Structure formats: structure tokens, C-alpha cells
Coordinates of C-alpha atoms and ligand atoms in Angstrom, one line a residue:
M1 CA -2.1 37.5 -59.7
A2 CA -5.6 38.3 -60.2
F3 CA -7.9 35.5 -59.1
R4 CA -9.8 33.5 -62.1
Q5 CA -13.3 33.3 -62.6
P6 CA -15.1 30.3 -63.3
A7 CA -16.6 29.8 -66.8
L8 CA -19.7 31.8 -66.2
D9 CA -21.2 30.7 -69.8
A10 CA -21.0 26.9 -68.4
L11 CA -23.4 28.0 -65.8
P12 CA -27.2 26.6 -66.0
R13 CA -29.8 29.2 -67.1
Y14 CA -32.9 28.2 -65.4
P15 CA -33.7 29.4 -62.3
L16 CA -37.7 27.8 -62.7
I17 CA -38.2 24.3 -63.5
I18 CA -41.7 23.6 -63.2
G19 CA -43.3 20.7 -64.7
D20 CA -41.2 20.2 -68.2
T21 CA -40.8 23.6 -68.3
R22 CA -37.6 25.4 -68.0
E23 CA -38.0 29.2 -67.2
E24 CA -35.1 32.0 -67.6
K25 CA -37.0 34.1 -65.0
G26 CA -39.4 33.9 -62.3
S27 CA -41.9 36.8 -61.6
G28 CA -40.2 37.8 -58.0
A29 CA -37.3 40.2 -57.5
T30 CA -34.0 40.3 -59.4
L31 CA -30.7 39.4 -57.5
A32 CA -27.1 40.2 -58.8
H33 CA -25.4 37.0 -57.8
V34 CA -21.9 37.4 -56.4
Y35 CA -18.7 35.1 -56.8
P36 CA -17.4 35.0 -53.4
G37 CA -14.0 34.3 -54.9
T38 CA -13.7 37.9 -56.7
G39 CA -16.7 39.5 -55.8
T40 CA -17.8 39.9 -59.2
V41 CA -21.8 39.5 -60.2
T42 CA -21.9 36.2 -62.0
R43 CA -25.6 36.7 -63.6
E44 CA -28.7 38.6 -62.6
I45 CA -31.5 36.2 -61.7
T46 CA -34.8 37.0 -61.4
M47 CA -36.4 34.7 -58.9
A48 CA -39.8 33.2 -57.9
N49 CA -42.2 34.7 -56.1
A50 CA -45.2 32.9 -54.5
D51 CA -47.6 32.6 -57.6
D52 CA -44.2 30.9 -59.1
V53 CA -44.4 28.5 -55.9
D54 CA -48.1 28.0 -56.1
R55 CA -47.4 26.8 -60.0
A56 CA -44.7 24.6 -58.9
V57 CA -46.5 22.9 -56.2
A58 CA -49.6 22.7 -58.7
A59 CA -47.0 20.6 -61.1
A60 CA -46.0 18.5 -58.1
R61 CA -49.6 17.6 -57.0
A62 CA -50.4 16.5 -61.0
A63 CA -47.4 14.3 -60.9
A64 CA -48.1 12.7 -57.5
P65 CA -50.5 10.0 -58.1
A66 CA -48.7 8.3 -61.2
W67 CA -45.3 8.9 -59.3
R68 CA -46.6 7.1 -56.2
A69 CA -48.1 4.0 -58.2
M70 CA -44.9 3.6 -60.2
P71 CA -43.7 0.1 -59.5
G72 CA -40.5 0.3 -57.5
D73 CA -38.5 -1.6 -59.8
K74 CA -39.0 1.2 -62.5
R75 CA -38.3 3.8 -59.9
R76 CA -35.2 2.2 -59.0
D77 CA -34.1 1.9 -62.7
L78 CA -34.8 5.5 -63.1
F79 CA -32.5 6.3 -60.0
F80 CA -29.6 4.3 -61.5
K81 CA -29.9 6.2 -65.0
L82 CA -29.8 9.3 -63.1
A83 CA -26.7 8.1 -60.6
A84 CA -25.0 7.3 -64.4
L85 CA -25.7 10.7 -65.5
F86 CA -24.1 12.2 -62.7
E87 CA -21.1 10.3 -62.9
A88 CA -20.8 11.1 -66.7
K89 CA -21.6 14.6 -65.9
S90 CA -19.8 15.2 -62.6
A91 CA -17.5 17.8 -64.3
E92 CA -20.5 19.6 -65.3
F93 CA -21.6 20.5 -61.7
G94 CA -17.7 22.2 -61.3
P95 CA -18.6 25.6 -62.7
S96 CA -21.9 25.9 -60.9
L97 CA -20.3 24.9 -57.1
I98 CA -17.5 27.3 -57.6
A99 CA -19.4 30.3 -59.0
E100 CA -22.4 30.1 -56.6
N101 CA -20.4 30.0 -53.3
G102 CA -16.6 29.6 -54.0
S103 CA -16.1 26.0 -53.2
L104 CA -13.0 24.5 -54.2
A105 CA -12.5 23.1 -57.9
A106 CA -10.3 20.4 -56.5
F107 CA -13.7 19.2 -55.0
A108 CA -16.4 20.8 -57.3
N109 CA -16.0 18.4 -60.3
Y110 CA -16.2 15.4 -58.1
M111 CA -19.5 16.1 -56.5
G112 CA -21.5 14.6 -59.0
Y113 CA -20.1 11.3 -57.9
D114 CA -21.3 11.9 -54.4
A115 CA -24.8 12.7 -55.6
A116 CA -24.7 9.5 -57.7
Q117 CA -23.9 7.7 -54.5
K118 CA -27.1 9.1 -53.0
F119 CA -29.3 8.0 -55.9
R120 CA -27.8 4.6 -56.1
Y121 CA -28.2 3.8 -52.6
F122 CA -31.6 5.1 -52.3
G123 CA -32.5 3.6 -55.8
G124 CA -31.7 0.6 -53.9
W125 CA -34.5 0.9 -51.6
A126 CA -37.0 1.7 -54.1
D127 CA -37.9 -1.8 -54.7
K128 CA -37.4 -2.7 -51.3
I129 CA -40.3 -0.9 -49.4
H130 CA -42.9 -2.9 -48.3
G131 CA -45.1 -3.3 -45.2
R132 CA -45.2 -6.2 -42.4
T133 CA -48.1 -7.9 -40.8
I134 CA -48.9 -7.5 -37.3
P135 CA -50.3 -10.8 -35.3
M136 CA -53.6 -9.7 -33.7
W137 CA -54.7 -11.4 -30.7
Q138 CA -58.3 -11.8 -31.6
G139 CA -59.8 -14.6 -33.8
E140 CA -59.9 -14.5 -38.0
V141 CA -58.3 -11.0 -38.4
H142 CA -55.5 -9.7 -40.6
D143 CA -53.5 -6.5 -39.7
F144 CA -50.8 -5.2 -41.9
V145 CA -48.8 -1.9 -42.2
N146 CA -47.9 -0.3 -45.5
Y147 CA -45.4 2.7 -45.8
E148 CA -46.8 5.3 -48.1
P149 CA -45.5 8.7 -49.4
Y150 CA -46.6 12.2 -48.1
G151 CA -47.1 13.4 -51.4
V152 CA -45.4 16.6 -51.9
V153 CA -42.4 17.3 -50.0
G154 CA -41.4 20.8 -50.2
V155 CA -37.5 21.3 -49.8
I156 CA -35.5 24.2 -48.5
V157 CA -31.7 24.2 -48.6
P158 CA -28.9 26.5 -47.5
W159 CA -26.0 27.8 -49.8
N160 CA -23.4 26.0 -48.1
G161 CA -23.6 22.8 -49.8
P162 CA -27.1 23.2 -51.8
L163 CA -26.2 20.1 -54.1
F164 CA -25.0 18.3 -51.1
A165 CA -28.1 19.0 -49.1
A166 CA -31.0 18.9 -51.8
T167 CA -29.7 15.2 -52.9
M168 CA -29.7 14.1 -49.2
V169 CA -33.3 15.0 -49.1
M170 CA -34.4 14.3 -52.4
A171 CA -32.8 11.1 -52.9
P172 CA -34.6 9.3 -49.9
A173 CA -38.1 11.3 -50.6
L174 CA -38.0 10.5 -53.8
A175 CA -37.6 6.7 -53.6
A176 CA -40.5 7.0 -50.9
G177 CA -42.5 7.8 -53.7
N178 CA -43.1 11.9 -53.1
C179 CA -42.8 14.5 -55.6
I180 CA -40.7 17.4 -54.7
V181 CA -40.6 21.2 -55.0
L182 CA -36.8 22.5 -54.3
K183 CA -36.4 25.8 -53.3
A184 CA -32.8 26.8 -54.3
P185 CA -30.9 29.4 -52.0
E186 CA -30.6 32.7 -53.6
L187 CA -27.0 32.9 -52.6
A188 CA -26.0 29.7 -54.1
P189 CA -28.4 29.0 -56.9
Y190 CA -26.3 27.2 -59.6
S191 CA -26.0 23.7 -58.9
P192 CA -29.6 23.1 -57.7
M193 CA -30.3 24.2 -61.0
K194 CA -27.8 21.7 -62.8
L195 CA -29.4 19.3 -60.6
V196 CA -33.0 19.6 -61.6
E197 CA -31.9 19.7 -65.5
L198 CA -30.3 16.5 -64.9
I199 CA -32.9 14.9 -63.4
Q200 CA -35.2 16.0 -66.2
E201 CA -32.7 14.6 -68.6
A202 CA -32.6 11.2 -66.9
G203 CA -36.6 10.8 -68.0
F204 CA -38.3 11.6 -64.4
P205 CA -41.8 12.2 -65.2
A206 CA -42.4 16.0 -65.7
G207 CA -43.6 17.4 -62.0
V208 CA -42.2 14.8 -60.1
V209 CA -39.2 17.6 -59.3
N210 CA -39.8 21.2 -59.6
L211 CA -37.3 23.7 -58.9
V212 CA -38.0 27.4 -57.8
T213 CA -35.0 29.8 -57.0
G214 CA -35.9 32.3 -54.6
G215 CA -35.5 34.2 -51.1
P216 CA -37.1 33.9 -48.0
D217 CA -40.3 35.0 -49.2
A218 CA -40.6 31.9 -51.8
G219 CA -39.5 29.8 -48.7
E220 CA -42.2 31.4 -46.7
A221 CA -45.0 30.7 -49.6
L222 CA -43.8 26.8 -49.8
V223 CA -44.2 26.4 -46.1
A224 CA -47.5 27.9 -46.0
H225 CA -48.9 26.4 -49.3
P226 CA -51.7 24.1 -48.6
G227 CA -50.5 21.7 -51.2
V228 CA -47.4 20.8 -49.6
D229 CA -47.8 18.0 -47.4
K230 CA -44.4 18.2 -45.6
I231 CA -41.3 20.3 -45.3
E232 CA -37.4 19.6 -45.2
F233 CA -35.7 22.3 -43.9
I234 CA -31.7 22.5 -43.7
G235 CA -30.6 25.7 -42.3
S236 CA -30.3 28.1 -39.2
G237 CA -31.9 27.7 -36.2
A238 CA -33.3 31.2 -36.6
T239 CA -35.2 30.1 -39.8
A240 CA -36.3 27.1 -38.4
K241 CA -37.9 28.9 -35.5
K242 CA -40.1 30.6 -38.2
I243 CA -40.9 27.9 -40.3
L244 CA -42.1 25.9 -37.4
T245 CA -44.6 28.9 -36.4
S246 CA -45.7 29.0 -40.1
A247 CA -46.4 25.5 -40.2
A248 CA -48.3 25.2 -36.8
Q249 CA -51.1 26.7 -38.6
S250 CA -51.7 23.6 -40.7
L251 CA -50.0 21.3 -38.4
K252 CA -47.5 20.3 -41.4
P253 CA -44.7 18.0 -40.3
V254 CA -41.5 19.6 -40.7
G255 CA -37.9 18.0 -40.8
L256 CA -35.0 20.0 -39.4
E257 CA -31.1 19.8 -40.1
L258 CA -29.8 22.6 -38.7
G259 CA -26.4 24.3 -37.3
G260 CA -23.9 22.8 -34.7
K261 CA -21.1 23.7 -32.4
S262 CA -19.5 20.6 -32.8
A263 CA -16.7 19.5 -30.3
V264 CA -13.4 18.0 -31.1
I265 CA -12.2 16.4 -27.7
V266 CA -8.4 15.5 -28.0
F267 CA -7.4 13.3 -24.8
D268 CA -3.5 12.9 -23.9
D269 CA -3.2 9.2 -25.2
A270 CA -4.3 10.5 -29.0
D271 CA -2.0 10.6 -32.1
L272 CA -1.6 14.5 -31.8
Q273 CA -0.5 14.9 -35.4
D274 CA -3.9 13.0 -36.6
A275 CA -6.0 15.3 -34.2
A276 CA -4.4 18.3 -35.0
K277 CA -4.8 17.7 -39.1
R278 CA -8.3 16.6 -38.4
G279 CA -8.9 19.5 -35.9
L280 CA -7.8 21.7 -38.8
S281 CA -10.3 20.4 -41.2
G282 CA -13.0 22.0 -38.9
A283 CA -11.6 25.4 -40.0
V284 CA -11.1 24.3 -43.7
S285 CA -13.9 21.9 -44.7
A286 CA -16.6 23.9 -46.8
N287 CA -14.4 26.7 -46.2
G288 CA -15.1 26.7 -42.7
Q289 CA -18.6 26.7 -43.4
G290 CA -19.8 23.4 -42.8
C291 CA -22.8 22.6 -40.4
V292 CA -20.9 19.4 -38.9
N293 CA -17.1 21.2 -38.9
G294 CA -15.4 20.3 -35.4
T295 CA -14.8 24.2 -34.5
R296 CA -14.6 23.6 -30.9
L297 CA -11.4 22.0 -29.8
L298 CA -11.3 20.4 -26.4
V299 CA -7.7 19.4 -25.6
Q300 CA -6.3 17.5 -22.5
R301 CA -4.1 20.1 -20.4
G302 CA -0.9 17.5 -20.5
V303 CA -1.2 18.0 -24.4
Y304 CA -2.5 21.4 -24.6
D305 CA 0.6 23.2 -25.6
A306 CA 2.0 20.7 -28.0
Y307 CA -1.3 20.3 -29.9
L308 CA -1.7 23.9 -30.3
Q309 CA 1.7 24.1 -31.6
T310 CA 0.9 21.8 -34.0
L311 CA -2.4 23.1 -35.0
S312 CA -1.0 26.5 -35.8
A313 CA 2.2 24.9 -37.4
M314 CA -0.3 23.1 -39.9
A315 CA -2.6 26.2 -40.0
G316 CA 0.6 28.0 -41.6
H317 CA 0.5 25.5 -44.3
I318 CA -3.1 26.2 -45.5
K319 CA -3.0 27.7 -49.1
V320 CA -5.9 30.3 -49.0
G321 CA -7.1 31.8 -52.1
D322 CA -8.2 31.4 -55.6
P323 CA -11.0 28.5 -55.5
M324 CA -10.0 27.9 -59.3
D325 CA -6.5 27.1 -58.2
Q326 CA -6.3 23.2 -57.4
A327 CA -3.7 23.4 -54.9
T328 CA -5.8 26.0 -52.8
T329 CA -7.2 24.3 -49.7
L330 CA -9.3 27.4 -48.1
G331 CA -11.6 29.4 -50.4
P332 CA -13.7 32.6 -49.5
V333 CA -16.3 33.2 -47.4
I334 CA -19.9 33.5 -48.8
S335 CA -20.1 37.5 -48.9
E336 CA -19.0 40.7 -47.6
P337 CA -21.7 40.6 -44.3
A338 CA -20.0 37.1 -43.4
I339 CA -16.8 38.6 -43.0
S340 CA -18.0 41.7 -40.8
R341 CA -20.1 39.0 -38.9
I342 CA -17.1 36.7 -38.3
L343 CA -14.4 39.2 -37.8
G344 CA -16.7 40.9 -35.0
M345 CA -17.3 37.5 -33.3
V346 CA -13.6 37.0 -33.3
E347 CA -12.9 40.3 -31.8
R348 CA -15.6 39.9 -29.0
G349 CA -14.0 36.2 -28.3
I350 CA -10.6 37.9 -27.6
T351 CA -12.4 40.6 -25.4
Q352 CA -14.0 37.7 -23.6
G353 CA -10.5 36.4 -22.9
G354 CA -9.5 34.2 -26.1
R355 CA -5.8 34.5 -27.3
L356 CA -5.2 35.0 -31.0
V357 CA -2.9 32.1 -32.2
S358 CA -3.5 32.8 -35.7
G359 CA -5.1 34.7 -38.1
G360 CA -7.7 37.1 -37.2
E361 CA -7.4 39.7 -39.9
R362 CA -9.4 40.1 -43.7
L363 CA -6.8 39.0 -46.4
G364 CA -5.6 42.0 -48.6
G365 CA -3.4 42.0 -51.8
D366 CA -4.6 39.6 -54.5
H367 CA -7.5 38.5 -51.9
A368 CA -8.8 42.0 -51.6
D369 CA -11.6 41.7 -54.0
G370 CA -12.9 38.2 -52.8
F371 CA -14.0 37.3 -49.2
Y372 CA -10.9 35.6 -47.8
L373 CA -10.1 35.1 -44.2
P374 CA -7.0 33.0 -43.0
V375 CA -7.8 30.1 -40.6
T376 CA -8.1 31.6 -37.1
I377 CA -7.1 30.2 -33.9
L378 CA -8.3 31.4 -30.5
A379 CA -6.8 29.5 -27.6
D380 CA -7.7 29.7 -23.8
V381 CA -11.4 30.3 -24.7
A382 CA -13.7 30.2 -22.0
H383 CA -16.7 27.9 -22.3
E384 CA -19.3 30.5 -21.8
S385 CA -18.1 33.0 -24.0
E386 CA -20.0 33.9 -27.4
I387 CA -17.3 32.2 -29.7
A388 CA -17.7 28.9 -27.5
Q389 CA -21.4 28.7 -27.7
N390 CA -22.4 30.0 -30.9
E391 CA -21.7 29.1 -34.9
V392 CA -19.2 31.4 -36.5
F393 CA -19.7 29.8 -39.8
G394 CA -16.2 30.8 -41.1
P395 CA -12.7 29.0 -40.9
V396 CA -12.4 29.8 -37.0
L397 CA -11.7 27.4 -34.2
A398 CA -12.0 27.9 -30.5
V399 CA -9.6 26.0 -28.3
T400 CA -10.2 25.1 -24.4
P401 CA -8.4 23.1 -22.1
F402 CA -9.8 20.3 -19.7
D403 CA -8.5 18.0 -17.3
T404 CA -11.0 15.1 -16.8
E405 CA -12.7 12.6 -18.8
D406 CA -15.9 14.1 -17.4
E407 CA -14.9 17.6 -17.7
A408 CA -14.6 16.9 -21.3
I409 CA -18.2 15.6 -21.6
A410 CA -19.6 18.2 -19.7
L411 CA -17.9 21.1 -22.1
A412 CA -18.7 18.8 -25.2
N413 CA -22.5 18.5 -24.1
G414 CA -22.7 22.1 -22.8
T415 CA -24.1 24.2 -25.9
P416 CA -27.8 24.4 -27.2
Y417 CA -26.6 22.0 -30.0
G418 CA -25.9 18.4 -30.5
L419 CA -25.0 18.0 -34.5
G420 CA -21.6 16.1 -34.5
A421 CA -18.7 15.4 -31.9
Y422 CA -15.2 14.2 -32.7
V423 CA -13.0 12.2 -30.1
H424 CA -9.0 11.7 -30.3
T425 CA -8.1 8.8 -28.4
T426 CA -6.2 5.5 -28.5
N427 CA -8.0 4.1 -25.5
L428 CA -10.9 1.6 -26.7
H429 CA -12.5 1.9 -23.1
R430 CA -12.6 5.5 -23.3
A431 CA -13.9 5.5 -26.8
H432 CA -16.7 3.8 -25.5
Y433 CA -17.4 5.5 -22.5
V434 CA -16.9 9.1 -24.0
T435 CA -19.5 8.3 -27.0
R436 CA -22.0 7.1 -24.8
E437 CA -22.2 10.1 -22.6
L438 CA -22.0 12.5 -25.8
Q439 CA -25.2 14.4 -26.7
A440 CA -24.8 14.5 -30.4
G441 CA -26.3 12.6 -33.8
Q442 CA -23.1 12.1 -35.2
I443 CA -20.0 11.1 -33.3
Q444 CA -16.8 9.9 -34.9
V445 CA -13.9 8.5 -33.1
N446 CA -10.5 9.2 -34.5
G447 CA -12.5 10.4 -37.9
S448 CA -13.3 13.7 -39.1
G449 CA -15.6 13.6 -42.4
E450 CA -15.6 9.9 -43.3
A451 CA -19.0 9.2 -41.6
M452 CA -21.0 11.1 -44.4
Q453 CA -22.1 8.1 -46.2
P454 CA -25.6 7.9 -47.8
N455 CA -26.2 5.0 -45.7
V456 CA -25.5 6.5 -42.3
P457 CA -28.2 8.1 -40.3
F458 CA -27.4 12.0 -40.2
G459 CA -29.1 14.5 -38.3
G460 CA -29.2 16.8 -35.1
W461 CA -29.9 16.4 -31.2
K462 CA -31.1 19.1 -29.4
Q463 CA -31.4 22.6 -31.2
S464 CA -29.4 21.3 -34.1
G465 CA -32.7 19.6 -35.6
H466 CA -34.8 16.5 -35.4
G467 CA -35.4 13.8 -38.1
R468 CA -32.8 12.0 -39.9
L469 CA -31.3 12.1 -43.5
G470 CA -29.3 8.9 -44.9
G471 CA -29.9 5.5 -44.1
I472 CA -33.2 3.7 -43.6
E473 CA -33.8 6.3 -41.0
G474 CA -33.8 9.1 -43.7
L475 CA -36.1 6.7 -45.9
H476 CA -38.7 6.4 -43.2
E477 CA -38.6 10.3 -42.8
F478 CA -40.6 10.4 -46.1
M479 CA -43.3 7.7 -45.6
Q480 CA -46.3 7.4 -43.4
P481 CA -47.1 4.2 -42.0
K482 CA -50.6 3.1 -42.8
N483 CA -52.1 0.4 -40.6
V484 CA -54.8 -1.8 -41.8
Y485 CA -57.0 -4.1 -39.7
M486 CA -59.1 -6.5 -41.5
N487 CA -61.9 -8.5 -39.6
V488 CA -61.5 -11.5 -42.3
A489 CA -64.6 -13.3 -40.9
K490 CA -66.9 -10.7 -42.2
L491 CA -65.5 -10.6 -45.5
G492 CA -67.1 -12.5 -48.3
G493 CA -65.2 -15.3 -50.1
G494 CA -64.4 -15.4 -53.8
Q495 CA -66.3 -17.5 -56.0
Ligands
NAD501 P1 -30.9 30.4 -43.7 O1 -31.9 29.6 -42.3 O2 -30.5 32.1 -43.5 O3 -31.3 30.0 -45.1 C1 -31.7 28.6 -45.4 C2 -32.7 28.6 -46.3 O4 -34.1 29.0 -46.1 C3 -32.5 29.4 -47.6 O5 -33.0 28.8 -48.7 C4 -33.4 30.5 -47.7 O6 -33.5 31.3 -48.5 C5 -34.7 30.1 -46.7 N1 -35.3 30.9 -45.8 C6 -35.0 32.1 -45.3 N2 -35.7 32.7 -44.4 C7 -36.9 31.7 -44.7 C8 -38.3 32.0 -44.2 N3 -38.9 32.7 -43.4 N4 -39.0 30.7 -44.6 C9 -38.7 29.7 -45.5 N5 -37.5 29.7 -45.8 C10 -36.8 30.8 -45.6 O7 -29.3 29.2 -43.6 P2 -28.1 29.7 -44.3 O8 -27.4 30.8 -44.1 O9 -28.3 29.6 -45.9 O10 -27.3 28.3 -44.0 C11 -26.6 28.1 -43.0 C12 -27.2 27.3 -42.0 O11 -27.6 26.3 -42.3 C13 -26.0 27.1 -40.9 O12 -26.8 27.4 -39.2 C14 -25.7 25.8 -41.1 O13 -25.2 25.0 -40.0 C15 -26.7 25.0 -41.7 N6 -26.7 23.6 -42.2 C16 -27.1 22.7 -41.8 C17 -27.0 21.5 -42.2 C18 -27.5 20.0 -41.5 O14 -27.6 19.1 -42.3 N7 -27.9 20.0 -40.1 C19 -26.5 21.4 -43.5 C20 -26.1 22.6 -44.1 C21 -26.1 23.8 -43.4

């Protein structure tokens, strides 16, 4: 049975939204966007170029003084109105999310609720941003700190979860009083378009949020633009290096949320069924293309064979296929080149000593037109091998045995990344010891995705980035402290 197409006529039409104007075309190159589920073109999109970025930044700058001055209670009310709109129209995100990157229908229709949660949480902060006073050691003085917005924040997000990523940045940045220019990713442009349409519909003032859909050139123009006060980038380390190089010219601050090679440590006292189910989610969540997926399974030797057996038996029940089918549990990867890249890494993983336990080949038959890979498990992977050290970004798990707690910690910490880590144990002392020693921004004990709430600081250590999104830390990411000292003795009194 041929796989279905998402409703293409339900896709948003405006790749650029600048001020209060929705534009059907940018002035840059035209890209034929491909639906990964069937390999067919969804629409030709004429993207933004540097001139369009310039216009978007000008609109944001024009809106910035009034947005910054808007009282917190008004901003809060606007956020709550937007959150209600996200909930009411959550299903409208469905076609966009499915079409842009093959997200599963089983989740896509509910992503509006996730966006709503973020705007409710940060809307709650909007009327609670206040400074503090600092007692000074001299006489009659008054010293206080205010937290102020940067001005215009340029937001660059990846294709694997553009709605999730954009709202993760925009909710705190807007709550803090910044205006936004969002660059939607060329490979997954539709949910950001829908997002900004709904922001307009909620009544945000024109220019507070602007959208440019485009490729690396639009991103470069945004980073280099003198009218942008801060960049928040979510994407790969390779692009982050280019962005930092560019931003170095103006010393512009840059927040980075990058990739990972997050370890899943399974101790011999763990609930193996649960640890296998959660371990498998590293290959399945976001079609194996999640930044914080646990893709490196470190398993204590005493339970190694039993765990592998359970894991591969469970992998056999994963239904790979049509994202439109509610029963599907693993959809396509993003593109044809991604298939070649992932299979190349698997092949080299085997050459470097890994043992193929399941998967390893592209799916044919009904799956042949789309970009489908089965869950692929490589066992006995050497810690130094490429597939244990580098992000695959596909439904691939690398499994390595260990003997002691300290060996597990050393292996888990032994990559350049530090985004997530997962620990499976029933021993409380062990849970505390191991989490204390792990070098990662987000650690879950007997969990897999539950910590991704808007009130939790999320971000990486080491080459997984710096800065935090979520929680009060996420709000402070988009505010600058301003300290004011007043020598009161020299100030004239009122009449
Ligand atoms: P990417 O770095 O190729 O692209 C990310 C964005 O940067 C896209 O919008 C792209 O158009 C833009 N871009 C490309 N070159 C640019 C340049 N020179 N200047 C400015 N912008 C430029 O990453 P990707 O392939 O889209 O996304 C996958 C990566 O993102 C993975 O490494 C993944 O782990 C990471 N990621 C991290 C998080 C997180 O929160 N830590 C979340 C999602 C994805």
C-alpha cells in the first residue's frame, strides 16, 4: 500500500513575515522542499536573501522600544492568549510538522500543546521580572540592578524540530522584552511559518516577531547584521563554529544548543525491561534525529547479553513506515543524503569492530520512495570508534559493555559532547554518585524524555553548547543586568 501524503493544501503559504506583511516569496533562491515520507516535492519555496533579512531586522528594531516598554501584565496576557490559540489550533500544526520532516501524525497534532506550555510558563514570568537592590558599604547611596532585554534576537533553528526549538527560544526571549527575527530552516520550513502566523493572529504588535525562511546565506546575513543584538543558535557544531567566527567581528553574544552523543548507562541492578524500552527510544524519538537522544548504550557486563536480547526483540516490534499512520512508531530520516551518511557510519562501525544485531539496510518495497531505515543496533562497539564518538542522527544505537561504575562514568564522559545522559539503576547511592560525576547538562535516572519541561534548564556542557533554554536560566539568557549606583547625598530632594 502506497504511503499517503499529508494535506499539502493545509500548509502555510508565507515563508516571510515581516512587520505585519505576509509574503509568498523571498528574493533569494527557490528550493523544492521534499516530504521525506514519499520523496515527493511539497512546494517550491522562494527563500529569503540578505536584503530580506535586512528588512526583517529593520522591522524588529522599529518594534523594539514599544515592546520593551510594554508593561509585564500586558505581555503576560498576550502570552496567555497565544497559548490558548496554540491549544485551540494544535491540530493545524499537524500537516506542517508531518510534511516538513516526516514527524509522526501520532505526535504532530499535539505539538501545539507543547508550544502552549512554553508560552504559559514564560508568560507567567513576564510580570515577575524585577530587579534587586544591593546594600552598599558607603553612606547614603542606593544601588540597584535591573534586568533588561538585549533588543533584537536572531534565532536560527534546525530542521529536526523547528517548532519545538523556536518556541523554546522565543518564549523566554519575548517574555524578557526582546523582538525576534526567526530564520526557519530550509529543510523544514512549515511549522515556523504556522507559528508566526498564529503569533500575529494573537495580536502581537507588528515587527515583534519576524520570519525569514532561508538557507545558510540568510543565516549568515542574520548573524553578521549590526542590527541584531544577540544570536541564539540551535544546530550542529560545525555551523556553530562558523557563527562564532562571524560573531567575533562584532563580539556579538551567541547562545549555542548543539548536538550530543548522550550515554545511556544500564547497571546490573536496573529494571532491564524498562531500561531496554527507554534505550530503544534513543533510536526512535524524533525518528532517531533528536539532539538529546541516548544513542550510546553502556551496559554492565553481567546483564549485557540479556539486555541486548531484550533490546533487539523490542526493536523487532517497531513499526517503521508511513508517518500518516497513527500506528507508526518510526518514520523516515530527513533526506536521501542522510540515508547515505548514516549507512556509511554503520558500515564503518562494523569495520571498526561493531557487531550488527539488527537493521543496517535501507527499507525497500512500500518504503522505497521515502527515506526509511530500520532500528539499527551495533553491539560490542569500541569506545574509540567513530560510531561511538560522533552523532549519527538516525535510528542507530551503539552498544558497549563495561564492568565498574567508574569505567561507565569514564566512557560516558569520554566524548567531546555533554548534552544528556541517562542512568538506569535501582540503587540510590549509585544514582547520586554517578550523576555527580557525569559531565552533561541534563541527566535522567530511570527516565528518557520526561525532563523536557519548559521550567527545566536545558542545554549542553562541552561541545554540546553553552547557555540554557528553559527555567529561570532560560529567561536570564535573554536579559542583561544593568547595575545603577546613585549617590543619594548629591541628589536634590523634591519640593
Ligand atoms: P545545521 O547546523 O546544519 O543547521 C542549523 C541551522 O543553521 C539551519 O537553519 C541552517 O540553515 C542554518 N545555517 C547553516 N549554515 C549557517 C551559517 N553559516 N550561518 C548561519 N546559519 C547557518 O544543523 P541541522 O542539520 O539543521 O540540525 C541538526 C543538528 O542540530 C544536530 O547536530 C542536532 O543535535 C542539533 N540540535 C541541537 C538541539 C539542542 O537543543 N541542543 C536541538 C535540535 C537539534
